[in-house]
Coordinates of C-alpha atoms in Angstrom, one line a residue:
Chain A
M228 CA 0.0 0.0 0.0
N229 CA 2.8 2.4 0.9
N230 CA 4.5 3.8 -2.2
Q231 CA 6.9 6.3 -0.7
S232 CA 10.4 6.3 -2.1
L233 CA 13.2 5.3 0.2
G234 CA 14.8 8.7 0.0
H235 CA 11.6 10.4 1.1
I236 CA 11.2 8.1 4.0
F237 CA 14.8 8.7 5.1
I238 CA 14.7 12.5 4.9
D239 CA 11.2 12.5 6.4
A240 CA 12.3 10.5 9.5
L241 CA 15.6 12.3 9.8
L242 CA 14.5 15.9 9.5
I243 CA 11.0 16.7 8.5
N244 CA 9.3 14.6 11.2
N245 CA 12.3 14.3 13.4
F246 CA 11.5 11.7 16.1
V247 CA 12.5 13.9 19.0
L248 CA 11.7 17.4 17.9
S249 CA 8.5 16.8 16.0
V250 CA 7.0 13.4 16.9
F251 CA 8.0 13.6 20.6
L252 CA 9.6 10.2 20.9
G253 CA 12.7 9.6 23.0
I254 CA 12.2 12.8 25.1
C255 CA 13.5 11.2 28.3
P256 CA 17.0 10.4 27.1
F257 CA 16.9 13.6 25.2
I258 CA 16.6 15.5 28.4
G259 CA 18.5 13.0 30.5
V260 CA 21.8 12.4 28.6
S261 CA 22.2 15.6 26.7
A262 CA 24.3 17.5 29.2
K263 CA 27.7 16.4 27.8
L264 CA 28.6 16.0 24.1
A265 CA 30.7 12.9 24.8
T266 CA 27.9 11.0 26.4
A267 CA 25.3 12.3 24.0
W268 CA 26.9 10.9 20.9
R269 CA 27.7 7.6 22.5
M270 CA 24.0 7.2 23.5
G271 CA 23.1 8.1 19.9
V272 CA 25.3 5.3 18.5
A273 CA 23.9 2.8 20.9
V274 CA 20.3 3.8 19.9
I275 CA 21.1 3.6 16.2
F276 CA 22.5 0.1 16.8
V277 CA 19.5 -1.2 18.8
T278 CA 16.9 0.5 16.6
L279 CA 18.2 -1.1 13.4
V280 CA 18.4 -4.5 14.9
S281 CA 15.0 -4.4 16.6
S282 CA 13.4 -2.9 13.5
L283 CA 14.6 -5.9 11.5
L284 CA 13.3 -8.3 14.2
A285 CA 10.0 -6.5 14.5
Y286 CA 9.5 -6.7 10.8
G287 CA 9.9 -10.4 10.8
T288 CA 7.8 -10.9 14.0
N289 CA 5.0 -8.8 12.6
A290 CA 5.0 -10.9 9.4
L291 CA 4.7 -14.0 11.5
L292 CA 1.9 -12.5 13.7
V293 CA 0.0 -11.6 10.6
V294 CA 0.3 -15.1 9.2
L295 CA -0.8 -16.6 12.6
N296 CA -3.6 -14.0 12.9
A297 CA -2.3 -13.1 16.3
E298 CA -1.9 -9.3 15.9
Y299 CA -3.2 -8.8 19.4
L300 CA 0.2 -9.9 20.7
R301 CA 1.9 -7.2 18.8
I302 CA 2.7 -4.8 21.6
I303 CA 3.9 -7.5 23.9
S304 CA 6.1 -9.1 21.3
F305 CA 7.6 -5.8 20.2
I306 CA 8.6 -4.9 23.8
V307 CA 10.0 -8.3 24.3
I308 CA 12.0 -8.0 21.1
I309 CA 13.4 -4.7 22.1
A310 CA 14.4 -5.8 25.6
S311 CA 16.1 -8.9 24.2
T312 CA 17.8 -6.9 21.4
V313 CA 19.2 -4.6 24.1
Q314 CA 20.5 -7.7 25.9
L315 CA 21.9 -9.2 22.8
V316 CA 23.6 -6.1 21.6
E317 CA 25.1 -5.7 25.1
M318 CA 26.5 -9.2 25.1
F319 CA 27.7 -8.9 21.5
I320 CA 29.6 -5.6 22.1
K321 CA 31.1 -7.0 25.3
K322 CA 32.5 -10.0 23.4
T323 CA 33.7 -8.1 20.3
S324 CA 34.8 -4.8 21.6
P325 CA 35.4 -4.3 25.3
A326 CA 36.5 -0.7 24.7
L327 CA 33.2 0.2 23.0
F328 CA 31.4 -1.7 25.8
R329 CA 33.1 0.4 28.4
A330 CA 32.0 3.5 26.6
L331 CA 28.4 2.5 25.9
G332 CA 27.9 0.1 28.8
I333 CA 25.6 2.0 31.1
Y334 CA 23.5 3.5 28.3
L335 CA 22.5 0.2 26.8
P336 CA 20.0 -0.9 29.5
L337 CA 18.4 2.5 29.4
I338 CA 17.4 2.0 25.8
T339 CA 14.7 -0.5 26.7
T340 CA 12.5 2.3 27.8
N341 CA 13.4 4.6 25.0
C342 CA 10.1 5.1 23.3
A343 CA 11.9 6.0 20.0
V344 CA 12.9 2.4 19.5
L345 CA 9.4 1.0 20.1
G346 CA 8.0 3.9 18.1
V347 CA 10.0 2.8 15.0
A348 CA 8.7 -0.7 15.3
L349 CA 5.1 0.5 15.7
F350 CA 5.2 3.2 13.0
Q351 CA 6.7 0.9 10.4
T352 CA 3.9 -1.6 11.1
S353 CA 1.1 0.9 11.0
R354 CA 2.4 2.6 7.9
Q355 CA 2.8 -0.8 6.2
Y356 CA 6.3 -0.3 5.1
D357 CA 8.0 -3.2 3.2
F358 CA 11.3 -4.6 4.3
A359 CA 13.6 -2.0 2.6
Q360 CA 11.4 0.8 3.7
S361 CA 11.5 -0.4 7.3
V362 CA 15.2 -0.5 7.4
V363 CA 15.6 3.0 5.8
F364 CA 13.0 4.3 8.2
A365 CA 14.7 2.9 11.2
A366 CA 18.0 4.4 10.0
G367 CA 16.5 7.8 9.4
A368 CA 14.7 7.9 12.7
S369 CA 17.7 6.8 14.8
F370 CA 20.1 9.1 13.0
G371 CA 17.5 11.9 13.5
F372 CA 17.4 11.1 17.2
T373 CA 21.2 11.3 17.4
I374 CA 21.3 14.6 15.5
A375 CA 18.8 16.1 18.0
L376 CA 20.6 14.7 21.0
V377 CA 24.0 16.0 19.8
L378 CA 22.7 19.4 18.9
M379 CA 21.2 19.8 22.3
A380 CA 24.4 18.6 24.0
V381 CA 26.4 21.2 22.1
I382 CA 24.1 24.0 23.1
R383 CA 24.0 22.9 26.7
E384 CA 27.8 22.7 26.9
K385 CA 28.0 26.3 25.5
L386 CA 25.5 27.5 28.1
E387 CA 27.3 25.9 31.0
L388 CA 29.1 29.1 31.9
S389 CA 26.3 31.5 31.1
D390 CA 24.5 33.3 33.8
I391 CA 21.1 31.8 34.0
P392 CA 18.5 32.5 36.7
D393 CA 18.1 29.6 39.1
T394 CA 14.5 29.0 38.4
V395 CA 15.2 28.3 34.7
R396 CA 18.1 26.0 35.2
G397 CA 17.5 22.3 34.5
T398 CA 14.7 20.7 32.7
A399 CA 12.8 23.9 31.9
L400 CA 15.8 25.3 30.1
V401 CA 16.2 22.1 28.1
L402 CA 12.6 22.3 27.1
L403 CA 12.8 26.0 26.1
L404 CA 15.8 25.1 23.9
A405 CA 14.0 22.1 22.5
G406 CA 11.1 24.4 21.6
I407 CA 13.5 26.7 19.6
L408 CA 15.2 23.8 17.9
S409 CA 11.8 22.3 17.1
L410 CA 10.8 25.7 15.5
A411 CA 14.0 25.5 13.4
F412 CA 13.3 22.0 12.3
M413 CA 9.8 23.0 11.2
G414 CA 11.6 24.8 8.4
F415 CA 12.3 21.4 6.9
S416 CA 8.6 20.8 6.3
G417 CA 7.7 20.5 2.7
M418 CA 11.2 19.5 1.7
G419 CA 11.4 17.2 -1.2
V420 CA 7.7 17.6 -2.1
E421 CA 7.0 18.5 -5.7
S422 CA 5.6 22.0 -5.9
Chain B
M87 CA -8.9 -10.9 47.6
T88 CA -8.4 -7.2 47.6
G89 CA -10.7 -6.8 50.5
A90 CA -8.5 -9.0 52.7
H91 CA -5.5 -6.8 51.8
L92 CA -7.4 -3.6 52.5
V93 CA -8.1 -4.8 56.0
Q94 CA -4.4 -5.0 56.8
A95 CA -3.8 -1.6 55.1
P96 CA -2.5 1.1 57.4
S97 CA -4.3 4.0 58.9
P98 CA -6.5 6.3 56.8
S99 CA -4.1 9.3 57.2
E100 CA -1.3 7.2 55.6
N101 CA -3.6 6.2 52.7
Y102 CA -4.5 9.8 52.3
E103 CA -0.9 10.7 52.0
T104 CA -0.2 7.9 49.5
F105 CA -3.0 9.2 47.3
F106 CA -2.1 12.9 47.5
N107 CA 1.6 12.3 47.1
G108 CA 1.2 11.5 43.4
L109 CA -1.5 14.1 42.8
W110 CA 0.6 17.0 44.0
K111 CA 3.8 16.7 46.0
Q112 CA 5.4 14.1 43.7
N113 CA 3.5 15.0 40.6
P114 CA 4.9 12.7 37.9
V115 CA 5.2 15.4 35.2
F116 CA 5.8 18.7 37.0
V117 CA 8.0 17.4 39.8
Q118 CA 9.5 14.1 38.7
V119 CA 9.6 15.0 35.0
L120 CA 8.6 11.5 33.9
G121 CA 6.5 10.3 31.0
M122 CA 7.4 13.3 28.8
C123 CA 6.7 11.8 25.4
P124 CA 2.9 11.5 25.7
T125 CA 2.8 14.7 27.8
L126 CA 4.1 16.6 24.8
A127 CA 2.7 14.6 22.0
V128 CA -1.0 14.3 22.6
T129 CA -1.8 17.5 24.5
N130 CA -2.8 19.7 21.5
S131 CA -6.4 19.4 22.6
V132 CA -8.2 18.9 25.9
R133 CA -10.1 15.9 24.6
N134 CA -6.9 14.1 23.6
A135 CA -5.2 15.0 26.9
L136 CA -8.1 13.6 28.9
A137 CA -8.3 10.4 26.9
M138 CA -4.5 9.8 27.3
G139 CA -4.8 10.6 31.0
A140 CA -7.6 8.1 31.4
A141 CA -5.8 5.4 29.5
T142 CA -2.6 5.9 31.5
L143 CA -4.6 5.9 34.7
F144 CA -6.2 2.6 33.9
V145 CA -2.9 0.9 33.0
L146 CA -1.2 2.3 36.1
V147 CA -3.9 1.2 38.5
C148 CA -4.3 -2.3 37.0
S149 CA -0.5 -3.0 36.7
N150 CA 0.1 -1.7 40.2
M151 CA -2.5 -4.0 41.6
L152 CA -1.3 -7.1 39.7
I153 CA 2.3 -6.5 40.4
S154 CA 1.6 -5.9 44.1
L155 CA -0.3 -9.2 44.2
V156 CA 2.6 -11.2 42.8
R157 CA 5.3 -9.2 44.4
K158 CA 6.4 -11.8 47.0
R159 CA 6.7 -14.6 44.4
V160 CA 8.8 -12.8 41.8
P161 CA 12.5 -13.5 42.0
K162 CA 14.8 -10.5 41.7
Q163 CA 16.4 -11.6 38.4
V164 CA 13.1 -11.6 36.3
R165 CA 11.5 -8.7 38.2
I166 CA 11.7 -6.2 35.4
A167 CA 10.7 -8.7 32.7
T168 CA 7.6 -9.7 34.7
Y169 CA 6.6 -6.0 35.2
I170 CA 7.0 -5.2 31.5
L171 CA 5.0 -8.2 30.6
I172 CA 2.1 -7.2 32.9
I173 CA 2.2 -3.6 31.8
A174 CA 2.2 -4.5 28.1
T175 CA -0.8 -6.7 28.8
F176 CA -2.9 -3.9 30.2
V177 CA -1.7 -1.6 27.4
T178 CA -2.9 -4.0 24.8
I179 CA -6.2 -4.2 26.7
V180 CA -6.6 -0.4 26.8
D181 CA -5.7 -0.2 23.2
Y182 CA -8.6 -2.5 22.3
L183 CA -11.0 -0.8 24.7
I184 CA -10.4 2.6 23.2
K185 CA -10.8 1.2 19.7
A186 CA -14.1 -0.3 20.7
L187 CA -15.3 2.9 22.4
S188 CA -14.3 5.5 19.9
I189 CA -12.3 5.2 16.7
A190 CA -12.0 9.0 16.5
V191 CA -10.1 9.1 19.8
Y192 CA -8.1 6.1 18.8
K193 CA -7.0 7.8 15.6
A194 CA -6.1 11.1 17.4
L195 CA -3.9 9.3 20.0
G196 CA -2.4 7.0 17.3
P197 CA 0.6 5.0 18.3
F198 CA 0.9 6.8 21.6
I199 CA -1.5 4.4 23.2
A200 CA 0.8 1.5 22.5
L201 CA 3.7 3.7 23.7
I202 CA 2.2 3.8 27.2
V203 CA 4.3 0.6 27.6
V204 CA 7.5 2.6 27.7
N205 CA 6.1 5.4 29.8
C206 CA 8.9 5.4 32.5
M207 CA 6.4 6.6 35.1
I208 CA 4.5 3.2 35.1
L209 CA 7.6 1.0 35.3
G210 CA 9.0 3.5 37.9
R211 CA 5.9 3.1 40.1
A212 CA 6.0 -0.7 39.7
E213 CA 9.6 -0.8 40.8
A214 CA 9.4 1.9 43.5
F215 CA 6.0 1.3 45.0
A216 CA 3.9 -1.6 43.9
S217 CA 6.7 -4.2 44.4
R218 CA 7.0 -3.1 48.1
N219 CA 3.4 -2.5 49.2
P220 CA 0.1 -4.4 49.6
P221 CA -2.5 -4.2 46.7
G222 CA -4.8 -1.7 48.4
K223 CA -2.0 0.8 48.9
A224 CA -0.6 0.1 45.4
I225 CA -4.0 0.9 43.9
L226 CA -4.2 4.1 45.8
D227 CA -0.7 5.1 44.7
G228 CA -1.7 4.2 41.1
L229 CA -4.8 6.4 41.4
G230 CA -2.9 9.3 42.8
M231 CA -0.1 9.1 40.3
G232 CA -2.5 8.5 37.4
L233 CA -4.7 11.5 38.4
G234 CA -1.6 13.6 38.9
F235 CA -0.5 12.7 35.4
S236 CA -3.9 13.4 34.0
F237 CA -4.0 16.7 35.8
A238 CA -0.7 17.7 34.2
L239 CA -1.8 16.7 30.7
L240 CA -5.0 18.7 31.3
C241 CA -2.9 21.8 32.3
L242 CA -0.9 21.5 29.0
G243 CA -3.9 20.6 26.9
A244 CA -5.9 23.5 28.2
V245 CA -3.2 26.1 27.5
R246 CA -2.4 24.7 24.0
E247 CA -6.0 24.4 22.9
V248 CA -7.2 27.7 24.2
L249 CA -4.3 29.7 22.7
G250 CA -3.7 27.5 19.6
A251 CA -7.3 27.1 18.5
G252 CA -9.3 29.5 20.6
T253 CA -11.5 26.6 21.9
F254 CA -12.0 24.5 25.0
L255 CA -13.1 21.0 24.4
G256 CA -14.1 22.2 21.0
V257 CA -16.3 25.0 22.2
P258 CA -15.2 28.4 20.8
L259 CA -14.2 30.9 23.5
F260 CA -13.4 34.1 21.8
G261 CA -15.8 34.7 19.0
P262 CA -15.0 34.8 15.3
R263 CA -12.5 37.7 15.4
F264 CA -9.9 35.7 17.4
Q265 CA -6.8 34.9 15.4
P266 CA -5.6 31.5 16.8
W267 CA -1.9 31.3 17.9
V268 CA -1.3 28.2 15.8
L269 CA 2.2 27.7 17.1
F270 CA 0.8 26.2 20.2
L271 CA -0.8 23.3 18.3
L272 CA 2.5 22.6 16.6
P273 CA 5.4 20.6 18.2
P274 CA 7.4 23.7 19.4
G275 CA 4.3 24.8 21.3
G276 CA 4.4 21.6 23.2
F277 CA 7.9 22.1 24.4
L278 CA 7.3 25.8 25.2
T279 CA 4.1 25.2 27.1
L280 CA 5.6 22.4 29.2
A281 CA 8.7 24.7 29.9
L282 CA 6.4 27.5 31.0
W283 CA 4.4 25.2 33.4
L284 CA 7.7 23.9 34.9
L285 CA 8.8 27.5 35.4
V286 CA 5.5 28.3 37.1
F287 CA 5.9 25.3 39.4
R288 CA 9.5 26.1 40.1
A289 CA 8.8 29.7 40.9
W290 CA 5.9 28.8 43.2
Q291 CA 8.1 26.2 45.0
S292 CA 11.0 28.5 45.6
R293 CA 8.7 31.2 46.9
K294 CA 7.3 28.7 49.4
E295 CA 10.8 27.7 50.5
R296 CA 11.8 31.3 50.9
K297 CA 8.8 31.9 53.1
Q298 CA 9.5 28.9 55.2
E299 CA 13.1 30.2 55.8
Q300 CA 11.8 33.5 56.8
W301 CA 9.5 31.8 59.3
R302 CA 12.4 29.8 60.7
A303 CA 14.6 32.9 60.9
A304 CA 11.8 34.8 62.7
A305 CA 11.3 32.0 65.2
Chain C
M25 CA 15.9 0.2 35.1
N26 CA 19.3 1.6 35.9
S27 CA 21.0 -1.8 36.3
Q28 CA 24.6 -0.9 36.4
A29 CA 25.9 -4.4 35.6
P30 CA 24.7 -6.0 38.8
S31 CA 26.8 -9.0 40.0
R32 CA 24.1 -11.7 40.1
P33 CA 24.5 -14.6 42.4
P34 CA 24.7 -18.0 40.7
L35 CA 21.4 -19.7 40.1
S36 CA 20.5 -23.1 41.5
T37 CA 18.4 -25.4 39.4
A38 CA 15.5 -25.1 41.9
D39 CA 15.6 -21.3 41.5
G40 CA 15.6 -21.7 37.8
I41 CA 12.6 -23.9 37.7
K42 CA 10.8 -21.5 40.1
M43 CA 11.6 -18.7 37.8
V44 CA 10.4 -20.4 34.6
R45 CA 7.2 -21.5 36.4
L46 CA 6.5 -18.0 37.5
L47 CA 7.1 -16.5 34.1
G48 CA 5.0 -19.2 32.6
T49 CA 2.1 -18.5 34.9
V50 CA 2.3 -14.7 34.4
S51 CA 2.5 -15.1 30.6
F52 CA -0.5 -17.4 30.7
V53 CA -2.6 -15.1 32.8
C54 CA -1.6 -12.1 30.6
G55 CA -2.3 -14.0 27.4
L56 CA -5.7 -15.0 28.8
L57 CA -6.5 -11.4 29.6
I58 CA -5.5 -10.2 26.2
V59 CA -7.4 -12.9 24.3
I60 CA -10.6 -12.2 26.4
T61 CA -10.4 -8.5 25.7
H62 CA -9.7 -9.1 22.0
R63 CA -12.6 -11.5 21.6
G64 CA -14.9 -9.2 23.7
T65 CA -14.2 -6.0 21.7
L66 CA -13.9 -7.6 18.3
S67 CA -17.5 -7.0 17.2
A68 CA -17.6 -3.5 18.6
I69 CA -14.4 -2.5 16.8
G70 CA -15.7 -4.0 13.6
R71 CA -19.0 -2.1 13.9
N72 CA -17.2 1.1 14.7
Q73 CA -14.9 0.8 11.7
E74 CA -17.7 -0.1 9.4
R75 CA -19.8 2.8 10.7
L76 CA -17.0 5.2 10.1
T77 CA -16.4 4.3 6.5
R78 CA -20.2 4.0 5.9
E79 CA -20.7 7.5 7.2
A80 CA -17.8 8.9 5.1
V81 CA -19.1 7.1 2.0
A82 CA -22.7 8.3 2.7
E83 CA -21.4 11.9 3.0
L84 CA -19.7 11.7 -0.4
L85 CA -22.7 10.1 -2.1
P86 CA -25.8 11.8 -0.7
G87 CA -29.0 9.8 -1.0
M88 CA -27.2 6.5 -0.8
Q89 CA -29.3 3.6 0.5
R90 CA -27.1 0.5 -0.1
Q91 CA -23.4 0.0 -0.3
V92 CA -21.3 -2.8 -1.8
V93 CA -17.6 -3.1 -1.1
Y94 CA -15.2 -4.3 -3.8
S95 CA -11.5 -5.0 -3.2
V96 CA -8.8 -4.6 -5.9
H97 CA -6.3 -7.3 -6.1
G98 CA -3.6 -7.7 -8.8
G99 CA -5.6 -5.5 -11.2
E100 CA -8.8 -7.5 -10.7
L101 CA -12.0 -6.6 -8.9
S102 CA -13.7 -8.9 -6.4
K103 CA -16.8 -8.4 -4.3
G104 CA -16.4 -8.2 -0.5
E105 CA -13.7 -7.0 1.8
G106 CA -11.3 -9.8 0.7
S107 CA -8.8 -11.5 3.0
D108 CA -6.0 -9.0 2.1
R109 CA -6.4 -6.0 4.3
L110 CA -3.8 -4.0 2.3
A111 CA -5.8 -4.3 -0.9
G112 CA -7.4 -1.1 -2.3
K113 CA -11.1 -0.8 -1.8
I114 CA -13.9 0.6 -3.9
Y115 CA -17.2 1.4 -2.2
A116 CA -20.1 1.4 -4.6
G117 CA -23.3 3.3 -3.4
Y118 CA -26.8 2.7 -4.8
D119 CA -30.0 4.7 -4.3
A120 CA -33.4 3.3 -3.3
S121 CA -34.2 2.0 -6.8
G122 CA -30.9 0.2 -7.0
K123 CA -29.3 2.7 -9.4
L124 CA -25.5 3.2 -9.1
L125 CA -24.9 6.6 -7.6
G126 CA -21.2 6.6 -7.6
L127 CA -18.0 5.0 -6.4
V128 CA -15.9 6.0 -3.4
M129 CA -12.2 5.3 -3.3
E130 CA -9.3 6.1 -1.0
A131 CA -6.1 7.9 -2.0
S132 CA -3.0 9.1 -0.2
E133 CA -0.1 11.4 -1.0
R134 CA 2.8 13.1 0.8
G135 CA 1.7 16.6 1.8
Y136 CA 3.6 19.4 3.5
A137 CA 4.1 17.7 6.8
D138 CA 3.1 14.0 6.4
M139 CA 0.9 11.7 4.4
I140 CA -2.5 13.0 3.5
K141 CA -5.2 10.3 3.4
A142 CA -8.5 11.1 1.7
M143 CA -11.6 9.6 0.1
Y144 CA -13.2 10.8 -3.1
A145 CA -16.4 10.0 -5.0
Y146 CA -16.3 9.2 -8.7
S147 CA -19.1 9.0 -11.1
P148 CA -18.3 6.5 -13.9
S149 CA -21.2 7.7 -16.1
K150 CA -20.3 11.4 -15.9
R151 CA -16.6 10.5 -15.8
C152 CA -15.9 13.0 -13.1
I153 CA -15.0 13.3 -9.5
T154 CA -18.0 14.5 -7.5
G155 CA -16.7 14.8 -3.9
F156 CA -13.7 14.8 -1.8
K157 CA -13.1 14.3 2.0
V158 CA -9.8 14.3 4.0
L159 CA -9.5 11.4 6.4
E160 CA -6.1 12.0 8.0
M161 CA -3.5 14.7 7.7
K162 CA -0.9 16.6 9.7
E163 CA -0.9 19.8 7.5
T164 CA -0.1 23.1 9.2
P165 CA -3.2 24.2 11.2
G166 CA -4.6 27.4 9.8
L167 CA -2.9 27.0 6.4
G168 CA -2.5 23.5 4.9
D169 CA -5.3 22.0 6.9
K170 CA -7.8 24.2 5.0
I171 CA -7.9 21.5 2.3
A172 CA -10.4 19.7 4.5
T173 CA -12.6 22.8 5.3
D174 CA -12.2 25.6 2.7
K175 CA -15.5 26.0 0.9
N176 CA -14.0 27.4 -2.3
F177 CA -11.5 24.6 -2.4
L178 CA -14.0 21.9 -1.9
E179 CA -16.2 23.5 -4.6
N180 CA -13.5 22.2 -7.0
F181 CA -14.5 18.7 -6.4
K182 CA -18.2 19.0 -7.1
Q183 CA -17.5 18.4 -10.8
L184 CA -13.9 17.6 -11.6
V185 CA -13.5 15.9 -14.9
Y186 CA -11.4 12.9 -15.4
D187 CA -10.0 13.0 -18.9
P188 CA -7.3 10.5 -19.9
D189 CA -5.6 13.2 -22.0
H190 CA -5.4 15.8 -19.3
P191 CA -4.0 15.1 -15.8
I192 CA -5.9 16.5 -12.9
V193 CA -3.7 19.2 -11.5
A194 CA -3.9 22.0 -8.9
V195 CA -3.3 25.5 -10.4
K196 CA -2.6 28.8 -8.6
A197 CA -5.6 30.2 -6.7
G198 CA -8.0 31.8 -9.2
A199 CA -6.2 30.5 -12.3
K200 CA -8.6 27.6 -13.0
K201 CA -9.7 27.6 -16.6
N202 CA -10.5 23.9 -17.4
N203 CA -12.7 21.6 -15.6
W204 CA -9.9 19.1 -14.9
E205 CA -8.0 21.8 -12.9
I206 CA -8.2 22.5 -9.2
D207 CA -8.1 26.0 -7.8
A208 CA -5.4 25.9 -5.1
I209 CA -5.8 27.6 -1.7
S210 CA -3.6 30.6 -1.6
G211 CA -1.0 30.1 1.2
A212 CA -1.5 26.3 1.0
T213 CA -0.3 25.6 -2.6
I214 CA 1.8 22.6 -1.6
S215 CA -1.0 20.9 0.2
S216 CA -3.4 21.7 -2.7
R217 CA -1.0 20.3 -5.2
A218 CA -0.6 17.2 -3.2
V219 CA -4.4 16.7 -3.4
G220 CA -4.2 17.1 -7.1
R221 CA -1.5 14.6 -7.5
M222 CA -3.2 12.1 -5.2
L223 CA -6.5 12.2 -7.2
N224 CA -4.7 12.1 -10.5
R225 CA -2.7 9.1 -9.7
S226 CA -5.5 7.2 -8.0
I227 CA -8.1 7.9 -10.8
R228 CA -5.6 7.0 -13.5
E229 CA -5.0 3.6 -11.8
M230 CA -8.7 2.9 -11.0
A231 CA -10.7 4.3 -14.0
P232 CA -9.7 1.6 -16.5
L233 CA -10.4 -1.1 -14.0
I234 CA -13.8 0.5 -13.2
E235 CA -14.6 0.8 -16.9
R236 CA -13.9 -2.8 -17.5
N237 CA -16.1 -3.9 -14.6
L238 CA -18.8 -1.3 -14.9
R239 CA -21.6 -3.7 -15.8
R240 CA -20.9 -5.8 -12.8
I241 CA -20.7 -2.9 -10.5
E242 CA -24.0 -1.4 -11.8
K243 CA -25.7 -4.6 -11.0
G244 CA -24.0 -4.8 -7.6
E245 CA -22.4 -8.2 -8.3

């Protein structure tokens, strides 16, 4: 049913409907781990990893559920897939690259409750993407998440030494900045649409 | 079964505190800053905000109750897995219930109903409260937290709908000459409105603290 | 949630069995709850969905008394919903005397912000589009979302001719000269053009199929 081109899907998930700034998915890590650039991009890499793998698995599982006529198990199976993907990725990285594991280690378990990952799985299902579209969508969405996270981290590092009233410090400031970033990202609307 | 547990429940004043803790003092959105995604995403109208609040309240109360019932039998190692399984079950149930009650609401909330699973507030309450308290208290805690969450969504939804569309629950407020402030319906409006509410809460709290200090100094 | 690599004590077999038994029981109870809800709400959900499409179709085909659903599969038309939920659908509406009033089809296209989904009515005898209704969109409130409400814009679809030689296209506001053109909304040109493209593509795909099966559809078979 869905005839969007791969390029459109990618740009759409990356910028136009950025997962954090316009669809509001993955806000918790966006607020929580955007204080330092170094941690922000590591979190981003971990999310890209997990999103891609879980998107593949979710695609397969959904196909299986449709065949079995058991779509009512979709939410449960998706969350189980994500939780186990996080575990698998954790074990895999630990075995293959201890250095990377030390860098990503504590961020991995947090991804289970990152709604961006579950969001990718749910959106690709409800929009009836085929296999290639799903992969491209997962890539675009997770790259978009990382871009937003890194942008926010850069801004927050710059603001560290600024003189900000006590009341505004913390979450409220991050949200104000996110609002401005989100306004900027609205400028991407209509990109790539024939006019 | 619940009745038996309620009998052993502690004094009324403690129940009262459990309930109001979530509603106000430990408000999940304004104080604990949890469950941000649905808070921002579905509050562009009062109706959606209320529907989301009700759905989350239902899941929270049910999962808190069931988790509290099985809390003594769950080994530490599979704790989180069990909780997620239980929460996902009730989310699936609420998903079907909303679809059966109103397709319009279902379409407006979209995938955010399914995303209640990863609302960190629910898993947080399971871990921090329901796994340590009897069912009666856990239900009260779920009610308090769920209502607190709904209250916060309503605060956001009201501001965004009134400014962004000039209506409240779809009823026009300002007459035909009102030029709606569309920005508030769009994503940036969500971020800005929540930031403003947090600022209001913060300012109010710090004023209270200052007053208490003055009291103490005077004493 | 914040499990910072906890050092777990080694598991004994008895513990393992206990764990599996518990998880099994919990899964069983959860599964039971889900299946009960699913079964319990199935008919209500089906009714809701049917009412929703029925109302939309009735709105596009005023005076409709009876409705027949056809599904399109592999370039062929078959009566009924069909087993493939992804298949395109054609809703045929008939008046009290059983005469075909028109056909309603779904179309979608990328708009300014996200996909726009819509339904439109097509009259095979007049060879023109007779109605248009937006089902889902995320166009900018106050600008692009006027495609669902703007009276002048919707006037375009009272009689929009499908001509195999001329594509249906949205032109600048007020520049409409031919009856296969759509007057765009000023300030929402991109959304209006998306509507034009969506109709053009969908009708080009469906019209030949409808033409081939018109006899069948007229009889409601």
